[in-house]
């Protein structure tokens, strides 16, 4: 069994408490998970393996600080 899940957010540009401009940012973290516990031991939802891709444009509102990373994912006791 496979599950596609994740998180995405958009925060618009604004002014901070000192009047400085904070750029918009986009953060997306899609995940593809495989229920390894179900396939190997017949215990679904207990041990999932997968990958996650993190895309963060203008990290924390700082223009030009983009981040992209592929990550391994392990979920235990889901």
Tab-separated table of N, CA and C in Angstrom:
chain	number	residue	atom	x	y	z
A	1	UNK	N	0.837	-1.197	0.000
A	1	UNK	CA	0.000	0.000	0.000
A	1	UNK	C	0.870	1.245	0.000
A	2	UNK	N	0.467	2.216	-0.805
A	2	UNK	CA	1.168	3.488	-0.889
A	2	UNK	C	0.223	4.610	-0.482
A	3	UNK	N	0.792	5.643	0.122
A	3	UNK	CA	0.027	6.828	0.517
A	3	UNK	C	0.791	8.057	0.048
A	4	UNK	N	0.079	8.989	-0.569
A	4	UNK	CA	0.658	10.269	-0.945
A	4	UNK	C	0.057	11.313	-0.019
A	5	UNK	N	0.896	12.001	0.715
A	5	UNK	CA	0.439	13.013	1.662
A	5	UNK	C	1.461	14.144	1.695
A	6	UNK	N	1.294	15.082	2.584
A	6	UNK	CA	2.267	16.153	2.708
A	6	UNK	C	1.662	17.429	3.235
A	7	UNK	N	2.361	18.503	2.972
A	7	UNK	CA	2.002	19.805	3.516
A	7	UNK	C	2.375	20.862	2.494
A	8	UNK	N	1.541	21.882	2.373
A	8	UNK	CA	1.857	23.028	1.512
A	8	UNK	C	1.288	24.280	2.148
A	9	UNK	N	2.034	25.370	2.052
A	9	UNK	CA	1.544	26.646	2.582
A	9	UNK	C	2.069	27.805	1.748
A	10	UNK	N	1.300	28.849	1.740
A	10	UNK	CA	1.697	30.103	1.096
A	10	UNK	C	1.466	31.215	2.107
A	11	UNK	N	2.483	32.023	2.348
A	11	UNK	CA	2.373	33.194	3.217
A	11	UNK	C	2.678	34.409	2.355
A	12	UNK	N	1.756	35.351	2.295
A	12	UNK	CA	1.928	36.541	1.468
A	12	UNK	C	2.944	37.512	2.033
A	13	UNK	N	3.419	38.414	1.191
A	13	UNK	CA	4.381	39.416	1.642
A	13	UNK	C	3.695	40.383	2.616
A	14	UNK	N	4.506	40.987	3.472
A	14	UNK	CA	3.974	41.884	4.497
A	14	UNK	C	5.104	42.722	5.071
A	15	UNK	N	4.785	43.559	6.024
A	15	UNK	CA	5.782	44.356	6.749
A	15	UNK	C	5.976	43.733	8.131
A	16	UNK	N	7.216	43.708	8.598
A	16	UNK	CA	7.460	43.189	9.941
A	16	UNK	C	7.232	44.284	10.982
A	17	UNK	N	7.472	43.982	12.247
A	17	UNK	CA	7.198	44.937	13.315
A	17	UNK	C	8.101	46.169	13.281
A	18	UNK	N	9.184	46.139	12.501
A	18	UNK	CA	10.080	47.278	12.357
A	18	UNK	C	9.836	48.054	11.068
A	19	UNK	N	8.826	47.653	10.307
A	19	UNK	CA	8.492	48.325	9.055
A	19	UNK	C	9.207	47.779	7.839
A	20	UNK	N	10.056	46.779	8.022
A	20	UNK	CA	10.775	46.175	6.901
A	20	UNK	C	9.887	45.219	6.127
A	21	UNK	N	10.234	45.043	4.851
A	21	UNK	CA	9.443	44.167	3.995
A	21	UNK	C	9.853	42.714	4.199
A	22	UNK	N	8.869	41.858	4.350
A	22	UNK	CA	9.072	40.413	4.421
A	22	UNK	C	8.445	39.825	3.152
A	23	UNK	N	9.242	39.128	2.371
A	23	UNK	CA	8.768	38.573	1.098
A	23	UNK	C	7.797	37.415	1.337
A	24	UNK	N	6.987	37.149	0.327
A	24	UNK	CA	6.099	35.975	0.401
A	24	UNK	C	6.955	34.713	0.464
A	25	UNK	N	6.371	33.623	0.943
A	25	UNK	CA	7.070	32.359	0.849
A	25	UNK	C	6.111	31.231	0.536
A	26	UNK	N	6.679	30.210	-0.082
A	26	UNK	CA	5.950	28.988	-0.419
A	26	UNK	C	6.744	27.831	0.180
A	27	UNK	N	6.063	26.985	0.928
A	27	UNK	CA	6.675	25.787	1.486
A	27	UNK	C	5.812	24.599	1.094
A	28	UNK	N	6.420	23.618	0.449
A	28	UNK	CA	5.700	22.401	0.070
A	28	UNK	C	6.565	21.206	0.442
A	29	UNK	N	5.924	20.201	1.054
A	29	UNK	CA	6.626	18.998	1.468
A	29	UNK	C	5.794	17.756	1.122
A	30	UNK	N	5.717	17.400	-0.158
A	30	UNK	CA	4.976	16.188	-0.530
A	30	UNK	C	5.741	14.938	-0.095
A	31	UNK	N	4.979	13.918	0.312
A	31	UNK	CA	5.560	12.662	0.769
A	31	UNK	C	4.896	11.486	0.051
A	32	UNK	N	5.704	10.506	-0.295
A	32	UNK	CA	5.197	9.235	-0.805
A	32	UNK	C	5.637	8.170	0.186
A	33	UNK	N	4.666	7.496	0.809
A	33	UNK	CA	4.940	6.504	1.849
A	33	UNK	C	4.483	5.119	1.405
A	34	UNK	N	5.255	4.107	1.784
A	34	UNK	CA	4.923	2.701	1.538
A	34	UNK	C	4.729	2.025	2.890
A	35	UNK	N	3.623	1.319	3.060
A	35	UNK	CA	3.321	0.632	4.311
A	35	UNK	C	4.112	-0.671	4.367
A	36	UNK	N	5.373	-0.569	4.773
A	36	UNK	CA	6.267	-1.722	4.830
A	36	UNK	C	5.824	-2.712	5.907
A	37	UNK	N	5.264	-2.215	6.998
A	37	UNK	CA	4.795	-3.100	8.068
A	37	UNK	C	3.701	-4.030	7.600
A	38	UNK	N	2.800	-3.521	6.779
A	38	UNK	CA	1.713	-4.349	6.246
A	38	UNK	C	2.253	-5.386	5.263
A	39	UNK	N	3.165	-4.942	4.398
A	39	UNK	CA	3.711	-5.845	3.385
A	39	UNK	C	4.611	-6.921	3.992
A	40	UNK	N	5.378	-6.583	5.023
A	40	UNK	CA	6.353	-7.520	5.570
A	40	UNK	C	5.832	-8.347	6.741
A	41	UNK	N	4.989	-7.744	7.608
A	41	UNK	CA	4.568	-8.429	8.828
A	41	UNK	C	3.060	-8.475	9.027
A	42	UNK	N	2.298	-7.939	8.091
A	42	UNK	CA	0.850	-7.933	8.206
A	42	UNK	C	0.307	-6.957	9.240
A	43	UNK	N	1.106	-5.974	9.639
A	43	UNK	CA	0.689	-4.974	10.626
A	43	UNK	C	0.672	-3.609	9.961
A	44	UNK	N	-0.475	-3.249	9.399
A	44	UNK	CA	-0.611	-1.994	8.673
A	44	UNK	C	-0.550	-0.769	9.563
A	45	UNK	N	0.022	0.289	9.026
A	45	UNK	CA	0.070	1.568	9.708
A	45	UNK	C	1.076	1.663	10.837
A	46	UNK	N	1.949	0.684	10.985
A	46	UNK	CA	2.905	0.688	12.083
A	46	UNK	C	4.330	1.047	11.665
A	47	UNK	N	4.668	0.810	10.402
A	47	UNK	CA	6.031	1.039	9.937
A	47	UNK	C	5.969	1.439	8.469
A	48	UNK	N	6.183	2.723	8.201
A	48	UNK	CA	6.097	3.232	6.838
A	48	UNK	C	7.446	3.785	6.402
A	49	UNK	N	7.810	3.490	5.173
A	49	UNK	CA	9.026	4.015	4.560
A	49	UNK	C	8.632	4.904	3.393
A	50	UNK	N	9.427	5.924	3.140
A	50	UNK	CA	9.089	6.768	2.003
A	50	UNK	C	10.138	7.817	1.706
A	51	UNK	N	9.728	8.734	0.842
A	51	UNK	CA	10.563	9.868	0.471
A	51	UNK	C	9.738	11.141	0.633
A	52	UNK	N	10.445	12.220	0.904
A	52	UNK	CA	9.820	13.535	1.014
A	52	UNK	C	10.678	14.515	0.224
A	53	UNK	N	10.030	15.413	-0.498
A	53	UNK	CA	10.744	16.457	-1.215
A	53	UNK	C	10.327	17.780	-0.599
A	54	UNK	N	11.296	18.539	-0.119
A	54	UNK	CA	11.002	19.840	0.473
A	54	UNK	C	11.382	20.946	-0.499
A	55	UNK	N	10.419	21.811	-0.770
A	55	UNK	CA	10.641	22.992	-1.606
A	55	UNK	C	10.223	24.201	-0.785
A	56	UNK	N	11.157	25.114	-0.562
A	56	UNK	CA	10.873	26.316	0.222
A	56	UNK	C	11.415	27.520	-0.530
A	57	UNK	N	10.522	28.330	-1.047
A	57	UNK	CA	10.899	29.538	-1.782
A	57	UNK	C	10.840	30.721	-0.827
A	58	UNK	N	11.889	31.535	-0.808
A	58	UNK	CA	12.010	32.692	0.099
A	58	UNK	C	11.848	32.251	1.559
A	59	UNK	N	12.700	31.362	1.984
A	59	UNK	CA	12.613	30.762	3.326
A	59	UNK	C	12.447	31.832	4.403
A	60	UNK	N	11.370	31.709	5.173
A	60	UNK	CA	11.010	32.631	6.250
A	60	UNK	C	10.929	34.086	5.790
A	61	UNK	N	10.605	34.281	4.517
A	61	UNK	CA	10.409	35.627	3.991
A	61	UNK	C	11.671	36.337	3.560
A	62	UNK	N	12.781	35.630	3.482
A	62	UNK	CA	14.059	36.210	3.066
A	62	UNK	C	14.246	35.947	1.567
A	63	UNK	N	14.129	36.988	0.731
A	63	UNK	CA	14.209	36.783	-0.722
A	63	UNK	C	15.510	36.095	-1.144
A	64	UNK	N	15.375	35.148	-2.037
A	64	UNK	CA	16.536	34.471	-2.599
A	64	UNK	C	17.070	33.322	-1.759
A	65	UNK	N	16.443	33.031	-0.628
A	65	UNK	CA	16.906	31.909	0.185
A	65	UNK	C	16.007	30.713	-0.082
A	66	UNK	N	16.157	30.155	-1.256
A	66	UNK	CA	15.357	28.996	-1.646
A	66	UNK	C	16.035	27.726	-1.164
A	67	UNK	N	15.229	26.743	-0.832
A	67	UNK	CA	15.755	25.479	-0.331
A	67	UNK	C	15.019	24.336	-1.012
A	68	UNK	N	15.777	23.362	-1.458
A	68	UNK	CA	15.213	22.166	-2.074
A	68	UNK	C	15.982	20.971	-1.538
A	69	UNK	N	15.271	19.955	-1.068
A	69	UNK	CA	15.949	18.788	-0.510
A	69	UNK	C	15.075	17.552	-0.636
A	70	UNK	N	15.676	16.471	-1.096
A	70	UNK	CA	15.016	15.167	-1.086
A	70	UNK	C	15.458	14.462	0.193
A	71	UNK	N	14.501	13.842	0.893
A	71	UNK	CA	14.802	13.249	2.188
A	71	UNK	C	14.164	11.866	2.300
A	72	UNK	N	14.835	10.965	2.992
A	72	UNK	CA	14.233	9.678	3.310
A	72	UNK	C	13.300	9.876	4.491
A	73	UNK	N	12.268	9.047	4.568
A	73	UNK	CA	11.242	9.207	5.586
A	73	UNK	C	10.960	7.864	6.233
A	74	UNK	N	10.887	7.860	7.552
A	74	UNK	CA	10.531	6.676	8.324
A	74	UNK	C	9.483	7.100	9.340
A	75	UNK	N	8.327	6.438	9.318
A	75	UNK	CA	7.250	6.722	10.254
A	75	UNK	C	6.981	5.442	11.041
A	76	UNK	N	7.100	5.516	12.355
A	76	UNK	CA	6.899	4.362	13.221
A	76	UNK	C	5.710	4.627	14.126
A	77	UNK	N	4.810	3.630	14.252
A	77	UNK	CA	3.668	3.756	15.133
A	77	UNK	C	2.628	4.739	14.649
A	78	UNK	N	2.457	4.809	13.361
A	78	UNK	CA	1.520	5.745	12.715
A	78	UNK	C	0.108	5.495	13.177
